[in-house]
């Protein structure tokens, strides 16, 4: 009788060894996840490689959702009397083309000391310096939008009228709508108004591109194409940033909001 007991125990032990060996060999690529029943690990628990034991049937803990990068912010300040529609178009241009968030600031009078009496207009470089000192702490950059004429020194021209000026890769830019209403293409008031809206959208995007460090682009139709001193350049613009310019923005770290 005692011999029978020992034979039974031996057979049970051999069977247990065979089962354990078979489990590890058939699932060898996941050996770290195989559960072996012992006194220290009850059958009702499964040990994970990346956490404490959990009961069979429990759902695996879900990973937290990825956190979207915070949108960069441009502060937009109307300077003087600017039509609400023009302000709205400027906001739309930055948000749709570059994907930035735009915070609209309270309108301010133009800097009196930037006024150039001989030509009855405002010096853009002085406005830039003034705007740069008024960038909110929670904004990445600032842009001024005005309807008055602005100018700067260009080559041999002491006072050259312009549509916009920006700190290249810097904090501030200023855009003027004063000149873009000239030589508008289209028949009738409605078509000309749409041409004006297109020009304003692209002018804002152009100056903001300079703020992000983009030079003038040689690709015809790109928003960053050099206007060559005439507003008619807007007439053949595609209204988009070309692939070459987008590549430069990506390389400079400015493409993540798009």
C-alpha positions as YAML, in Angstrom:
chain: A
units: angstrom
residues:
- id: 1
  name: UNK
  ca: [0.00, 0.00, 0.00]
- id: 2
  name: UNK
  ca: [2.82, 2.38, 0.87]
- id: 3
  name: UNK
  ca: [4.46, 1.54, -2.47]
- id: 4
  name: UNK
  ca: [1.26, 2.46, -4.29]
- id: 5
  name: UNK
  ca: [1.20, 5.85, -2.53]
- id: 6
  name: UNK
  ca: [4.79, 6.61, -3.55]
- id: 7
  name: UNK
  ca: [4.09, 5.57, -7.15]
- id: 8
  name: UNK
  ca: [1.01, 7.89, -7.25]
- id: 9
  name: UNK
  ca: [3.00, 10.86, -5.87]
- id: 10
  name: UNK
  ca: [5.80, 10.26, -8.37]
- id: 11
  name: UNK
  ca: [3.36, 10.19, -11.29]
- id: 12
  name: UNK
  ca: [1.72, 13.44, -10.16]
- id: 13
  name: UNK
  ca: [5.10, 15.15, -9.81]
- id: 14
  name: UNK
  ca: [6.17, 14.04, -13.30]
- id: 15
  name: UNK
  ca: [2.93, 15.36, -14.81]
- id: 16
  name: UNK
  ca: [3.40, 18.75, -13.12]
- id: 17
  name: UNK
  ca: [6.95, 19.02, -14.46]
- id: 18
  name: UNK
  ca: [5.76, 18.16, -18.00]
- id: 19
  name: UNK
  ca: [2.98, 20.82, -17.94]
- id: 20
  name: UNK
  ca: [5.26, 23.60, -16.71]
- id: 21
  name: UNK
  ca: [7.91, 22.73, -19.30]
- id: 22
  name: UNK
  ca: [5.33, 22.66, -22.13]
- id: 23
  name: UNK
  ca: [3.89, 26.06, -21.17]
- id: 24
  name: UNK
  ca: [7.29, 27.79, -21.28]
- id: 25
  name: UNK
  ca: [8.38, 26.16, -24.53]
- id: 26
  name: UNK
  ca: [5.24, 26.96, -26.57]
- id: 27
  name: UNK
  ca: [5.09, 30.57, -25.35]
- id: 28
  name: UNK
  ca: [8.81, 31.21, -25.09]
- id: 29
  name: UNK
  ca: [8.57, 34.74, -26.64]
- id: 30
  name: UNK
  ca: [6.28, 35.82, -23.79]
- id: 31
  name: UNK
  ca: [7.88, 34.01, -20.86]
- id: 32
  name: UNK
  ca: [7.83, 37.23, -18.83]
- id: 33
  name: UNK
  ca: [4.01, 37.20, -18.94]
- id: 34
  name: UNK
  ca: [3.41, 33.51, -18.12]
- id: 35
  name: UNK
  ca: [1.74, 32.96, -14.77]
- id: 36
  name: UNK
  ca: [2.83, 29.99, -12.64]
- id: 37
  name: UNK
  ca: [0.61, 28.97, -9.73]
- id: 38
  name: UNK
  ca: [2.58, 28.95, -6.46]
- id: 39
  name: UNK
  ca: [1.89, 29.64, -2.83]
- id: 40
  name: UNK
  ca: [3.16, 33.26, -3.36]
- id: 41
  name: UNK
  ca: [0.97, 33.90, -6.43]
- id: 42
  name: UNK
  ca: [-2.61, 32.69, -5.98]
- id: 43
  name: UNK
  ca: [-4.42, 31.27, -9.03]
- id: 44
  name: UNK
  ca: [-6.82, 34.22, -8.95]
- id: 45
  name: UNK
  ca: [-4.09, 36.75, -9.80]
- id: 46
  name: UNK
  ca: [-1.98, 37.52, -12.86]
- id: 47
  name: UNK
  ca: [1.33, 39.36, -12.58]
- id: 48
  name: UNK
  ca: [2.09, 41.93, -15.28]
- id: 49
  name: UNK
  ca: [5.54, 42.93, -16.45]
- id: 50
  name: UNK
  ca: [4.69, 46.60, -15.98]
- id: 51
  name: UNK
  ca: [2.69, 46.66, -12.75]
- id: 52
  name: UNK
  ca: [1.39, 44.92, -9.61]
- id: 53
  name: UNK
  ca: [-0.78, 41.78, -9.70]
- id: 54
  name: UNK
  ca: [-4.38, 42.25, -10.81]
- id: 55
  name: UNK
  ca: [-7.35, 39.92, -10.59]
- id: 56
  name: UNK
  ca: [-8.31, 37.83, -13.61]
- id: 57
  name: UNK
  ca: [-11.09, 39.62, -15.48]
- id: 58
  name: UNK
  ca: [-9.96, 43.11, -14.49]
- id: 59
  name: UNK
  ca: [-9.44, 45.48, -17.43]
- id: 60
  name: UNK
  ca: [-5.90, 46.59, -18.08]
- id: 61
  name: UNK
  ca: [-5.33, 50.19, -16.99]
- id: 62
  name: UNK
  ca: [-5.65, 52.56, -19.95]
- id: 63
  name: UNK
  ca: [-2.87, 54.94, -20.89]
- id: 64
  name: UNK
  ca: [-3.58, 58.66, -20.39]
- id: 65
  name: UNK
  ca: [-4.60, 60.44, -23.61]
- id: 66
  name: UNK
  ca: [-1.77, 62.30, -25.37]
- id: 67
  name: UNK
  ca: [-1.52, 65.95, -24.46]
- id: 68
  name: UNK
  ca: [-1.80, 68.25, -27.48]
- id: 69
  name: UNK
  ca: [0.92, 70.89, -27.66]
- id: 70
  name: UNK
  ca: [-0.27, 74.33, -26.56]
- id: 71
  name: UNK
  ca: [-1.01, 76.64, -29.46]
- id: 72
  name: UNK
  ca: [1.37, 79.52, -29.83]
- id: 73
  name: UNK
  ca: [-0.22, 82.94, -29.46]
- id: 74
  name: UNK
  ca: [-0.08, 86.14, -31.46]
- id: 75
  name: UNK
  ca: [-1.37, 89.30, -29.79]
- id: 76
  name: UNK
  ca: [-3.12, 91.54, -32.35]
- id: 77
  name: UNK
  ca: [-3.41, 95.27, -31.53]
- id: 78
  name: UNK
  ca: [-5.52, 97.59, -33.72]
- id: 79
  name: UNK
  ca: [-3.80, 100.97, -34.05]
- id: 80
  name: UNK
  ca: [-6.19, 103.88, -34.54]
- id: 81
  name: UNK
  ca: [-9.54, 103.38, -36.25]
- id: 82
  name: UNK
  ca: [-9.59, 100.00, -38.00]
- id: 83
  name: UNK
  ca: [-12.81, 98.46, -39.42]
- id: 84
  name: UNK
  ca: [-14.00, 95.45, -37.43]
- id: 85
  name: UNK
  ca: [-14.19, 93.36, -40.59]
- id: 86
  name: UNK
  ca: [-10.51, 94.02, -41.31]
- id: 87
  name: UNK
  ca: [-9.57, 92.98, -37.77]
- id: 88
  name: UNK
  ca: [-11.61, 89.79, -38.15]
- id: 89
  name: UNK
  ca: [-9.87, 89.02, -41.46]
- id: 90
  name: UNK
  ca: [-6.44, 89.44, -39.86]
- id: 91
  name: UNK
  ca: [-7.37, 87.03, -37.06]
- id: 92
  name: UNK
  ca: [-8.72, 84.53, -39.59]
- id: 93
  name: UNK
  ca: [-5.56, 84.69, -41.70]
- id: 94
  name: UNK
  ca: [-3.25, 83.81, -38.80]
- id: 95
  name: UNK
  ca: [-5.50, 81.08, -37.43]
- id: 96
  name: UNK
  ca: [-6.24, 79.39, -40.75]
- id: 97
  name: UNK
  ca: [-2.85, 79.66, -42.47]
- id: 98
  name: UNK
  ca: [-0.49, 79.18, -39.51]
- id: 99
  name: UNK
  ca: [-2.72, 77.54, -36.89]
- id: 100
  name: UNK
  ca: [-1.77, 80.06, -34.21]
- id: 101
  name: UNK
  ca: [-4.14, 81.35, -31.56]
- id: 102
  name: UNK
  ca: [-4.85, 85.09, -31.81]
- id: 103
  name: UNK
  ca: [-5.60, 87.24, -28.78]
- id: 104
  name: UNK
  ca: [-7.22, 90.54, -29.73]
- id: 105
  name: UNK
  ca: [-5.92, 93.46, -27.68]
- id: 106
  name: UNK
  ca: [-7.60, 96.76, -26.95]
- id: 107
  name: UNK
  ca: [-7.21, 99.34, -29.71]
- id: 108
  name: UNK
  ca: [-4.58, 102.01, -29.09]
- id: 109
  name: UNK
  ca: [-3.78, 105.36, -30.66]
- id: 110
  name: UNK
  ca: [-0.74, 105.42, -32.92]
- id: 111
  name: UNK
  ca: [2.50, 106.50, -31.33]
- id: 112
  name: UNK
  ca: [2.65, 110.27, -31.74]
- id: 113
  name: UNK
  ca: [6.44, 110.35, -31.96]
- id: 114
  name: UNK
  ca: [6.35, 107.98, -34.96]
- id: 115
  name: UNK
  ca: [4.53, 110.55, -37.09]
- id: 116
  name: UNK
  ca: [6.62, 111.87, -39.99]
- id: 117
  name: UNK
  ca: [5.36, 115.38, -40.67]
- id: 118
  name: UNK
  ca: [6.98, 115.97, -44.10]
- id: 119
  name: UNK
  ca: [5.03, 113.04, -45.65]
- id: 120
  name: UNK
  ca: [2.08, 112.96, -43.27]
- id: 121
  name: UNK
  ca: [2.52, 109.32, -42.29]
- id: 122
  name: UNK
  ca: [3.95, 107.09, -39.55]
- id: 123
  name: UNK
  ca: [7.40, 105.55, -39.37]
- id: 124
  name: UNK
  ca: [7.05, 101.78, -39.19]
- id: 125
  name: UNK
  ca: [10.35, 101.06, -37.44]
- id: 126
  name: UNK
  ca: [9.30, 103.29, -34.53]
- id: 127
  name: UNK
  ca: [5.97, 101.51, -34.32]
- id: 128
  name: UNK
  ca: [7.79, 98.15, -34.21]
- id: 129
  name: UNK
  ca: [9.95, 99.21, -31.28]
- id: 130
  name: UNK
  ca: [6.89, 100.53, -29.46]
- id: 131
  name: UNK
  ca: [4.86, 97.38, -30.12]
- id: 132
  name: UNK
  ca: [7.68, 95.09, -28.99]
- id: 133
  name: UNK
  ca: [7.59, 96.66, -25.54]
- id: 134
  name: UNK
  ca: [3.85, 96.00, -25.27]
- id: 135
  name: UNK
  ca: [3.80, 92.30, -26.06]
- id: 136
  name: UNK
  ca: [1.80, 90.53, -23.33]
- id: 137
  name: UNK
  ca: [3.75, 88.05, -21.22]
- id: 138
  name: UNK
  ca: [1.47, 85.18, -22.31]
- id: 139
  name: UNK
  ca: [1.89, 85.92, -26.04]
- id: 140
  name: UNK
  ca: [4.72, 84.72, -28.26]
- id: 141
  name: UNK
  ca: [4.54, 87.66, -30.68]
- id: 142
  name: UNK
  ca: [2.61, 90.86, -31.34]
- id: 143
  name: UNK
  ca: [1.25, 92.49, -34.51]
- id: 144
  name: UNK
  ca: [-0.13, 95.98, -34.99]
- id: 145
  name: UNK
  ca: [-2.88, 96.57, -37.58]
- id: 146
  name: UNK
  ca: [-3.64, 100.06, -38.87]
- id: 147
  name: UNK
  ca: [-5.47, 101.81, -41.70]
- id: 148
  name: UNK
  ca: [-3.07, 104.77, -41.89]
- id: 149
  name: UNK
  ca: [-0.07, 105.11, -44.20]
- id: 150
  name: UNK
  ca: [3.29, 103.89, -42.87]
- id: 151
  name: UNK
  ca: [6.83, 104.17, -44.17]
- id: 152
  name: UNK
  ca: [10.47, 103.34, -43.55]
- id: 153
  name: UNK
  ca: [13.89, 103.98, -45.09]
- id: 154
  name: UNK
  ca: [14.68, 101.74, -48.05]
- id: 155
  name: UNK
  ca: [18.00, 102.03, -49.86]
- id: 156
  name: UNK
  ca: [18.38, 105.54, -51.18]
- id: 157
  name: UNK
  ca: [14.77, 106.38, -50.29]
- id: 158
  name: UNK
  ca: [14.67, 108.13, -46.94]
- id: 159
  name: UNK
  ca: [10.91, 107.69, -46.57]
- id: 160
  name: UNK
  ca: [9.44, 104.79, -48.56]
- id: 161
  name: UNK
  ca: [5.74, 103.99, -48.25]
- id: 162
  name: UNK
  ca: [5.05, 100.35, -47.35]
- id: 163
  name: UNK
  ca: [2.23, 97.94, -46.57]
- id: 164
  name: UNK
  ca: [3.99, 96.27, -43.66]
- id: 165
  name: UNK
  ca: [7.19, 95.79, -41.72]
- id: 166
  name: UNK
  ca: [8.32, 93.02, -39.39]
- id: 167
  name: UNK
  ca: [11.19, 92.19, -37.07]
- id: 168
  name: UNK
  ca: [12.80, 89.28, -38.94]
- id: 169
  name: UNK
  ca: [12.39, 86.37, -36.56]
- id: 170
  name: UNK
  ca: [11.47, 88.90, -33.88]
- id: 171
  name: UNK
  ca: [8.59, 89.82, -31.60]
- id: 172
  name: UNK
  ca: [6.75, 92.52, -33.58]
- id: 173
  name: UNK
  ca: [5.24, 93.44, -36.93]
- id: 174
  name: UNK
  ca: [2.95, 96.16, -38.22]
- id: 175
  name: UNK
  ca: [0.51, 95.93, -41.14]
- id: 176
  name: UNK
  ca: [-1.16, 98.83, -42.95]
- id: 177
  name: UNK
  ca: [-4.26, 98.50, -45.15]
- id: 178
  name: UNK
  ca: [-3.74, 102.00, -46.58]
- id: 179
  name: UNK
  ca: [-2.31, 100.87, -49.95]
- id: 180
  name: UNK
  ca: [-3.98, 97.53, -50.65]
- id: 181
  name: UNK
  ca: [-7.22, 99.15, -51.81]
- id: 182
  name: UNK
  ca: [-5.48, 100.49, -54.92]
- id: 183
  name: UNK
  ca: [-5.85, 98.95, -58.41]
- id: 184
  name: UNK
  ca: [-8.23, 96.27, -57.19]
- id: 185
  name: UNK
  ca: [-9.14, 93.68, -59.84]
- id: 186
  name: UNK
  ca: [-12.77, 92.74, -60.44]
- id: 187
  name: UNK
  ca: [-15.98, 94.13, -61.85]
- id: 188
  name: UNK
  ca: [-18.27, 95.98, -59.51]
- id: 189
  name: UNK
  ca: [-18.15, 96.71, -55.81]
- id: 190
  name: UNK
  ca: [-18.64, 93.10, -54.67]
- id: 191
  name: UNK
  ca: [-15.75, 91.64, -56.69]
- id: 192
  name: UNK
  ca: [-13.44, 94.46, -55.70]
- id: 193
  name: UNK
  ca: [-14.31, 93.92, -52.05]
- id: 194
  name: UNK
  ca: [-13.37, 90.25, -52.37]
- id: 195
  name: UNK
  ca: [-10.06, 91.29, -53.96]
- id: 196
  name: UNK
  ca: [-9.43, 93.60, -51.01]
- id: 197
  name: UNK
  ca: [-10.21, 90.82, -48.53]
- id: 198
  name: UNK
  ca: [-7.79, 88.48, -50.33]
- id: 199
  name: UNK
  ca: [-5.04, 91.09, -50.28]
- id: 200
  name: UNK
  ca: [-5.49, 91.83, -46.59]
- id: 201
  name: UNK
  ca: [-5.42, 88.14, -45.69]
- id: 202
  name: UNK
  ca: [-2.22, 87.57, -47.65]
- id: 203
  name: UNK
  ca: [-0.54, 90.76, -46.43]
- id: 204
  name: UNK
  ca: [-1.07, 89.75, -42.81]
- id: 205
  name: UNK
  ca: [0.22, 86.24, -43.54]
- id: 206
  name: UNK
  ca: [3.23, 87.67, -45.40]
- id: 207
  name: UNK
  ca: [4.37, 89.93, -42.56]
- id: 208
  name: UNK
  ca: [3.78, 87.21, -39.99]
- id: 209
  name: UNK
  ca: [5.94, 84.89, -42.09]
- id: 210
  name: UNK
  ca: [8.77, 87.41, -41.74]
- id: 211
  name: UNK
  ca: [8.22, 87.39, -37.97]
- id: 212
  name: UNK
  ca: [8.75, 83.64, -38.07]
- id: 213
  name: UNK
  ca: [12.02, 84.14, -39.93]
- id: 214
  name: UNK
  ca: [10.96, 83.59, -43.56]
- id: 215
  name: UNK
  ca: [12.76, 85.61, -46.23]
- id: 216
  name: UNK
  ca: [11.10, 86.57, -49.51]
- id: 217
  name: UNK
  ca: [10.40, 83.49, -51.59]
- id: 218
  name: UNK
  ca: [11.41, 83.07, -55.27]
- id: 219
  name: UNK
  ca: [8.46, 80.76, -55.95]
- id: 220
  name: UNK
  ca: [5.81, 82.68, -57.87]
- id: 221
  name: UNK
  ca: [2.43, 82.60, -56.15]
- id: 222
  name: UNK
  ca: [3.76, 81.91, -52.65]
- id: 223
  name: UNK
  ca: [2.46, 84.29, -49.98]
- id: 224
  name: UNK
  ca: [6.10, 85.10, -49.19]
- id: 225
  name: UNK
  ca: [6.88, 86.29, -52.74]
- id: 226
  name: UNK
  ca: [8.49, 89.74, -52.86]
- id: 227
  name: UNK
  ca: [5.89, 92.37, -53.83]
- id: 228
  name: UNK
  ca: [8.58, 94.31, -55.75]
- id: 229
  name: UNK
  ca: [7.03, 97.60, -54.66]
- id: 230
  name: UNK
  ca: [3.57, 97.00, -56.15]
- id: 231
  name: UNK
  ca: [0.28, 95.77, -54.70]
- id: 232
  name: UNK
  ca: [-0.57, 94.01, -57.98]
- id: 233
  name: UNK
  ca: [1.70, 91.12, -56.93]
- id: 234
  name: UNK
  ca: [-1.24, 89.97, -54.80]
- id: 235
  name: UNK
  ca: [-3.28, 89.39, -57.95]
- id: 236
  name: UNK
  ca: [-1.43, 86.19, -58.93]
- id: 237
  name: UNK
  ca: [-0.86, 84.86, -55.40]
- id: 238
  name: UNK
  ca: [-2.12, 81.37, -54.60]
- id: 239
  name: UNK
  ca: [-3.01, 82.49, -51.08]
- id: 240
  name: UNK
  ca: [-0.86, 79.73, -49.61]
- id: 241
  name: UNK
  ca: [2.60, 79.19, -48.16]
- id: 242
  name: UNK
  ca: [4.63, 77.10, -50.61]
- id: 243
  name: UNK
  ca: [6.17, 73.74, -49.66]
- id: 244
  name: UNK
  ca: [9.68, 75.19, -49.50]
- id: 245
  name: UNK
  ca: [8.65, 77.83, -46.99]
- id: 246
  name: UNK
  ca: [6.73, 75.31, -44.89]
- id: 247
  name: UNK
  ca: [9.82, 73.13, -44.78]
- id: 248
  name: UNK
  ca: [11.82, 76.07, -43.44]
- id: 249
  name: UNK
  ca: [9.20, 76.72, -40.77]
- id: 250
  name: UNK
  ca: [9.26, 73.06, -39.73]
- id: 251
  name: UNK
  ca: [13.03, 73.10, -39.49]
- id: 252
  name: UNK
  ca: [12.89, 76.25, -37.36]
- id: 253
  name: UNK
  ca: [10.35, 74.66, -35.01]
- id: 254
  name: UNK
  ca: [7.37, 76.79, -36.07]
- id: 255
  name: UNK
  ca: [5.34, 74.16, -37.91]
- id: 256
  name: UNK
  ca: [3.73, 72.27, -35.02]
- id: 257
  name: UNK
  ca: [0.55, 74.35, -34.87]
- id: 258
  name: UNK
  ca: [-0.41, 73.81, -38.46]
...
